[in-house]
Amino acid sequence: MVSQGYAAKLAFDAVLPFDASSEPFEFISESLAMVQTHVNSQGIRGTRSRLADRTRIATEAITGNILMRPTVVEIDRLLPRIFGAATVAGVTDLSDSMIEFQVMVDRVAKVFTYAGCRIPRAVIQGTAGGPIEFSLDIEGETESIGNAGTFPSLTIDTGNMYVFSDLTLTLNSVATEVSSFALTIDNMLDTGRYMNSVTRAEIPAQDRQVTLTCEVPYTTTNVGLHDIAIAGISGSLAMNNGSSTYTYAFGNLKSPANSPVVGGKNELMLSLAFDVYKSGANNEVRVTKS
């Protein structure tokens, strides 16, 4: 039987095994897979041929990406895993820890389970006229394969996704028109900690970098954005679908000077690339749901 992508399913869970309480997600695509490396002795033995007998498995890594256009329910499940801390009273803040979870993917002919997963890098992004997307890099420890039909019976959330017109960008206390944006949370995980094991012994976080890129019109209101002072500015992204609002509040935004250029007769735009920093008690980014 041909395995068609439309029949695939995906779910997260805090622990194994997956069951009726696991969290299903609609997704656009996924590339999560085990990447195995082999090592051969390559010794000298009177021939240029390498022997099959002297080959061993060296490492196994679980790595890939999941692309989603999530609903409110799905965003609530994702944010703690991206930020590293549970949501409390509608607020999700950055943490120095990371939340480990498990991923199950029903690929029709077989069902794959990935254990010990973390999100090293998440990009929340959108372009005018399109949906808001979550692009999640995933790193994990082990893969196991089950038979078709072993994916639990789960019901996908029926809420709707967010679109770009739901977005409000505020820079330096001024609501600003924007044609595209990408908010990146890079948790900088150590993906090479194998020690004396074929699989990763652990995937610890070592640093963090938060960036915001966006393209805004070069208007008399926005002229100062191409060369902001080194002290930086405040800012936020709010996404409101008419029932739920997620406000991403930034601690401090710094952007190297980047002058506008004239590429033709079309509208002049500013391409802004902000590094986002903690400022006082405010972490780089904090999300409040209302």
Coordinates of C-alpha atoms in Angstrom, one line a residue:
M1 CA 0.0 0.0 0.0
V2 CA 1.3 3.5 -0.9
S3 CA 2.0 5.7 2.2
Q4 CA 0.5 9.1 1.5
G5 CA 1.4 12.2 3.6
Y6 CA -2.2 13.2 4.2
A7 CA -2.7 10.2 6.4
A8 CA 0.3 11.1 8.7
K9 CA -0.3 12.1 12.3
L10 CA 1.9 13.8 15.0
A11 CA 1.7 14.2 18.8
F12 CA 3.8 15.3 21.7
D13 CA 3.8 13.9 25.3
A14 CA 5.7 14.7 28.5
V15 CA 6.4 11.0 29.2
L16 CA 6.2 7.6 27.5
P17 CA 4.2 5.7 26.5
F18 CA 1.9 7.7 24.3
D19 CA -1.8 7.3 25.1
A20 CA -5.2 9.0 24.9
S21 CA -3.9 11.9 27.0
S22 CA -1.1 12.8 24.5
E23 CA -1.2 16.1 22.6
P24 CA -2.0 15.9 18.9
F25 CA -0.9 18.7 16.5
E26 CA -1.8 19.6 12.9
F27 CA 1.4 20.2 11.0
I28 CA 2.5 21.3 7.5
S29 CA 5.7 19.2 7.3
E30 CA 8.2 17.4 9.4
S31 CA 11.8 16.1 8.8
L32 CA 12.5 14.4 12.2
A33 CA 14.8 11.4 11.7
M34 CA 17.6 9.4 13.2
V35 CA 21.0 10.3 11.6
Q36 CA 23.5 7.5 12.1
T37 CA 27.2 7.6 11.5
H38 CA 29.5 4.6 11.0
V39 CA 33.2 4.2 11.6
N40 CA 35.6 1.8 9.9
S41 CA 39.0 0.8 11.1
Q42 CA 40.7 1.8 7.8
G43 CA 43.8 -0.2 8.8
I44 CA 46.6 -1.3 6.5
R45 CA 46.2 -4.9 5.4
G46 CA 47.8 -5.3 2.0
T47 CA 44.8 -4.1 0.0
R48 CA 43.0 -0.8 -0.7
S49 CA 39.7 -2.5 0.1
R50 CA 37.9 -1.6 3.4
L51 CA 36.5 -4.6 5.2
A52 CA 32.8 -4.8 6.1
D53 CA 33.7 -6.8 9.2
R54 CA 35.5 -3.8 10.7
T55 CA 32.7 -1.3 10.7
R56 CA 30.8 -0.1 13.8
I57 CA 28.0 2.3 14.6
A58 CA 29.6 5.5 16.0
T59 CA 26.7 7.8 16.9
E60 CA 23.0 8.2 16.5
A61 CA 21.3 11.6 16.5
I62 CA 17.6 12.6 16.4
T63 CA 17.3 15.8 14.4
G64 CA 14.8 17.6 12.2
N65 CA 12.2 20.3 11.9
I66 CA 8.4 20.6 12.3
L67 CA 6.5 23.4 10.6
M68 CA 3.1 24.3 12.0
R69 CA 0.4 26.9 11.8
P70 CA -0.9 26.5 15.3
T71 CA -4.2 27.3 17.0
V72 CA -4.6 28.8 20.5
V73 CA -4.6 25.3 22.1
E74 CA -1.5 24.2 20.1
I75 CA 0.3 27.5 20.9
D76 CA -0.4 26.9 24.6
R77 CA 1.3 23.5 24.3
L78 CA 4.3 24.8 22.4
L79 CA 5.3 27.9 24.3
P80 CA 6.6 26.2 27.5
R81 CA 8.7 23.8 25.4
I82 CA 10.2 26.7 23.4
F83 CA 10.8 29.0 26.4
G84 CA 11.7 26.3 29.0
A85 CA 9.2 27.1 31.7
A86 CA 5.5 26.4 32.3
T87 CA 2.9 29.0 31.7
V88 CA 1.7 30.6 34.9
A89 CA -1.5 32.8 35.0
G90 CA -1.2 33.3 31.3
V91 CA 2.4 34.3 31.3
T92 CA 5.2 32.3 29.7
D93 CA 8.7 33.6 30.5
L94 CA 12.2 32.4 29.4
S95 CA 14.0 30.0 31.7
D96 CA 17.6 28.7 31.9
S97 CA 16.2 25.2 32.0
M98 CA 14.7 23.3 29.0
I99 CA 11.6 21.0 29.0
E100 CA 12.2 17.5 27.6
F101 CA 9.4 15.8 25.8
Q102 CA 8.6 13.0 23.4
V103 CA 7.4 13.1 19.8
M104 CA 5.4 10.4 17.9
V105 CA 4.9 10.5 14.2
D106 CA 2.6 8.1 12.4
R107 CA 4.1 7.7 8.9
V108 CA 1.4 5.3 7.8
A109 CA 3.5 2.2 7.2
K110 CA 5.2 2.5 10.6
V111 CA 4.9 4.7 13.7
F112 CA 8.1 6.4 14.9
T113 CA 8.7 7.5 18.5
Y114 CA 11.4 10.0 19.4
A115 CA 12.4 10.3 23.1
G116 CA 14.4 12.9 25.0
C117 CA 13.5 15.7 22.6
R118 CA 14.1 19.5 23.1
I119 CA 13.7 22.6 20.9
P120 CA 17.1 24.1 20.2
R121 CA 15.6 26.8 17.9
A122 CA 12.1 28.1 17.2
V123 CA 11.1 30.7 14.6
I124 CA 7.7 32.4 14.8
Q125 CA 7.3 34.1 11.5
G126 CA 4.9 35.6 8.9
T127 CA 4.5 37.6 5.7
A128 CA 1.8 40.0 4.7
G129 CA -1.2 38.0 3.3
G130 CA -0.2 34.7 4.8
P131 CA -0.5 32.7 8.0
I132 CA 1.6 32.9 11.2
E133 CA 3.9 29.9 11.3
F134 CA 6.0 28.2 14.0
S135 CA 9.1 26.5 12.6
L136 CA 10.6 24.2 15.3
D137 CA 14.0 22.6 15.2
I138 CA 14.0 19.4 17.2
E139 CA 16.9 17.5 18.7
G140 CA 16.4 14.1 20.5
E141 CA 18.1 11.1 21.9
T142 CA 16.5 7.9 20.6
E143 CA 14.2 6.5 17.9
S144 CA 11.9 3.5 18.2
I145 CA 9.7 2.1 15.5
G146 CA 6.3 0.6 16.0
N147 CA 3.8 -1.1 13.7
A148 CA 1.1 0.7 11.8
G149 CA -2.0 1.3 13.9
T150 CA -0.2 1.8 17.2
F151 CA -0.7 5.6 17.1
P152 CA -3.3 6.5 19.8
S153 CA -6.8 7.7 19.0
L154 CA -6.5 11.5 19.4
T155 CA -8.7 14.4 18.3
I156 CA -7.1 17.4 16.6
D157 CA -8.1 20.8 17.9
T158 CA -10.7 22.5 15.8
G159 CA -9.6 26.1 16.5
N160 CA -8.3 28.3 13.7
M161 CA -4.7 29.5 13.1
Y162 CA -3.4 33.1 13.2
V163 CA -2.9 35.2 10.1
F164 CA -0.6 38.1 9.4
S165 CA -3.4 40.7 9.7
D166 CA -3.8 39.6 13.4
L167 CA -0.4 41.2 14.1
T168 CA 0.5 44.5 15.8
L169 CA 4.1 45.5 15.9
T170 CA 5.1 48.2 18.4
L171 CA 8.5 49.8 18.2
N172 CA 9.6 52.5 20.6
S173 CA 5.9 52.9 21.8
V174 CA 4.7 53.5 18.2
A175 CA 2.5 51.0 16.3
T176 CA 4.3 50.3 13.1
E177 CA 3.2 48.9 9.8
V178 CA 5.2 45.8 8.9
S179 CA 5.3 43.5 5.8
S180 CA 7.2 40.5 7.4
F181 CA 8.7 39.4 10.6
A182 CA 10.6 36.6 12.2
L183 CA 11.1 36.1 15.9
T184 CA 13.9 33.6 16.6
I185 CA 14.6 31.9 20.0
D186 CA 17.9 30.0 19.8
N187 CA 18.4 27.9 22.9
M188 CA 21.9 26.9 21.8
L189 CA 21.8 23.3 22.8
D190 CA 24.9 21.1 23.0
T191 CA 24.1 18.4 20.5
G192 CA 27.4 16.7 20.6
R193 CA 27.4 15.3 24.2
Y194 CA 27.7 11.6 23.5
M195 CA 30.3 10.6 26.1
N196 CA 30.8 6.8 26.1
S197 CA 27.4 6.2 24.4
V198 CA 26.2 5.8 20.8
T199 CA 23.2 8.0 21.6
R200 CA 23.4 11.5 23.3
A201 CA 23.8 11.2 27.0
E202 CA 22.1 14.6 27.4
I203 CA 21.3 17.7 25.4
P204 CA 22.0 20.7 27.7
A205 CA 21.4 24.3 26.9
Q206 CA 24.6 26.4 26.9
D207 CA 23.5 29.9 25.9
R208 CA 20.6 31.7 24.3
Q209 CA 20.1 34.3 21.6
V210 CA 16.8 36.0 20.7
T211 CA 16.5 38.0 17.5
L212 CA 13.7 39.9 15.8
T213 CA 13.9 40.7 12.1
C214 CA 11.2 42.7 10.3
E215 CA 10.6 44.9 7.2
V216 CA 8.8 48.2 7.7
P217 CA 8.1 51.1 5.4
Y218 CA 10.7 53.9 5.4
T219 CA 8.4 56.8 6.3
T220 CA 8.8 60.1 8.2
T221 CA 7.5 58.2 11.3
N222 CA 10.1 55.5 10.9
V223 CA 13.2 57.5 9.9
G224 CA 14.8 57.0 13.3
L225 CA 14.6 53.2 13.1
H226 CA 17.5 52.8 10.7
D227 CA 20.0 54.1 13.3
I228 CA 18.7 53.8 16.8
A229 CA 20.9 54.6 19.8
I230 CA 23.1 51.9 21.3
A231 CA 20.8 52.1 24.4
G232 CA 18.2 50.3 22.3
I233 CA 14.4 50.6 22.3
S234 CA 11.3 48.9 23.7
G235 CA 9.0 46.9 21.6
S236 CA 6.3 44.2 21.4
L237 CA 4.5 41.9 19.0
A238 CA 0.8 41.3 19.6
M239 CA -1.2 38.6 17.8
N240 CA -5.0 38.9 18.2
N241 CA -7.4 36.6 16.4
G242 CA -10.5 38.2 17.9
S243 CA -10.7 35.9 20.9
S244 CA -7.2 35.4 22.2
T245 CA -4.2 37.7 22.2
Y246 CA -0.6 36.7 22.6
T247 CA 1.7 39.7 23.4
Y248 CA 5.4 39.1 23.0
A249 CA 7.1 41.9 25.1
F250 CA 10.8 42.5 24.5
G251 CA 13.2 43.5 27.2
N252 CA 15.5 45.6 25.0
L253 CA 15.9 45.8 21.2
K254 CA 19.3 46.8 19.7
S255 CA 19.9 47.1 15.9
P256 CA 23.0 48.1 14.1
A257 CA 22.5 51.0 11.7
N258 CA 21.1 49.9 8.4
S259 CA 20.4 52.7 5.9
P260 CA 17.5 52.4 3.4
V261 CA 18.4 52.1 -0.3
V262 CA 16.5 52.8 -3.5
G263 CA 16.1 49.6 -5.5
G264 CA 13.6 50.9 -8.0
K265 CA 10.3 52.8 -8.2
N266 CA 8.7 50.7 -5.6
E267 CA 8.1 51.7 -1.9
L268 CA 11.3 52.3 0.2
M269 CA 11.5 49.8 3.0
L270 CA 13.7 49.3 6.0
S271 CA 15.1 45.8 6.8
L272 CA 15.6 45.8 10.6
A273 CA 17.6 43.1 12.5
F274 CA 17.3 43.4 16.2
D275 CA 19.2 41.6 18.9
V276 CA 17.0 41.2 21.9
Y277 CA 18.4 41.5 25.4
K278 CA 17.3 41.2 29.0
S279 CA 16.8 44.5 30.6
G280 CA 16.5 44.7 34.4
A281 CA 14.0 42.2 35.6
N282 CA 12.6 41.8 32.1
N283 CA 13.9 38.8 30.1
E284 CA 14.6 39.0 26.4
V285 CA 11.0 38.1 25.6
R286 CA 7.9 37.3 27.7
V287 CA 4.6 36.1 26.4
T288 CA 1.3 37.1 28.0
K289 CA -2.0 35.6 26.8
S290 CA -5.2 37.6 27.3

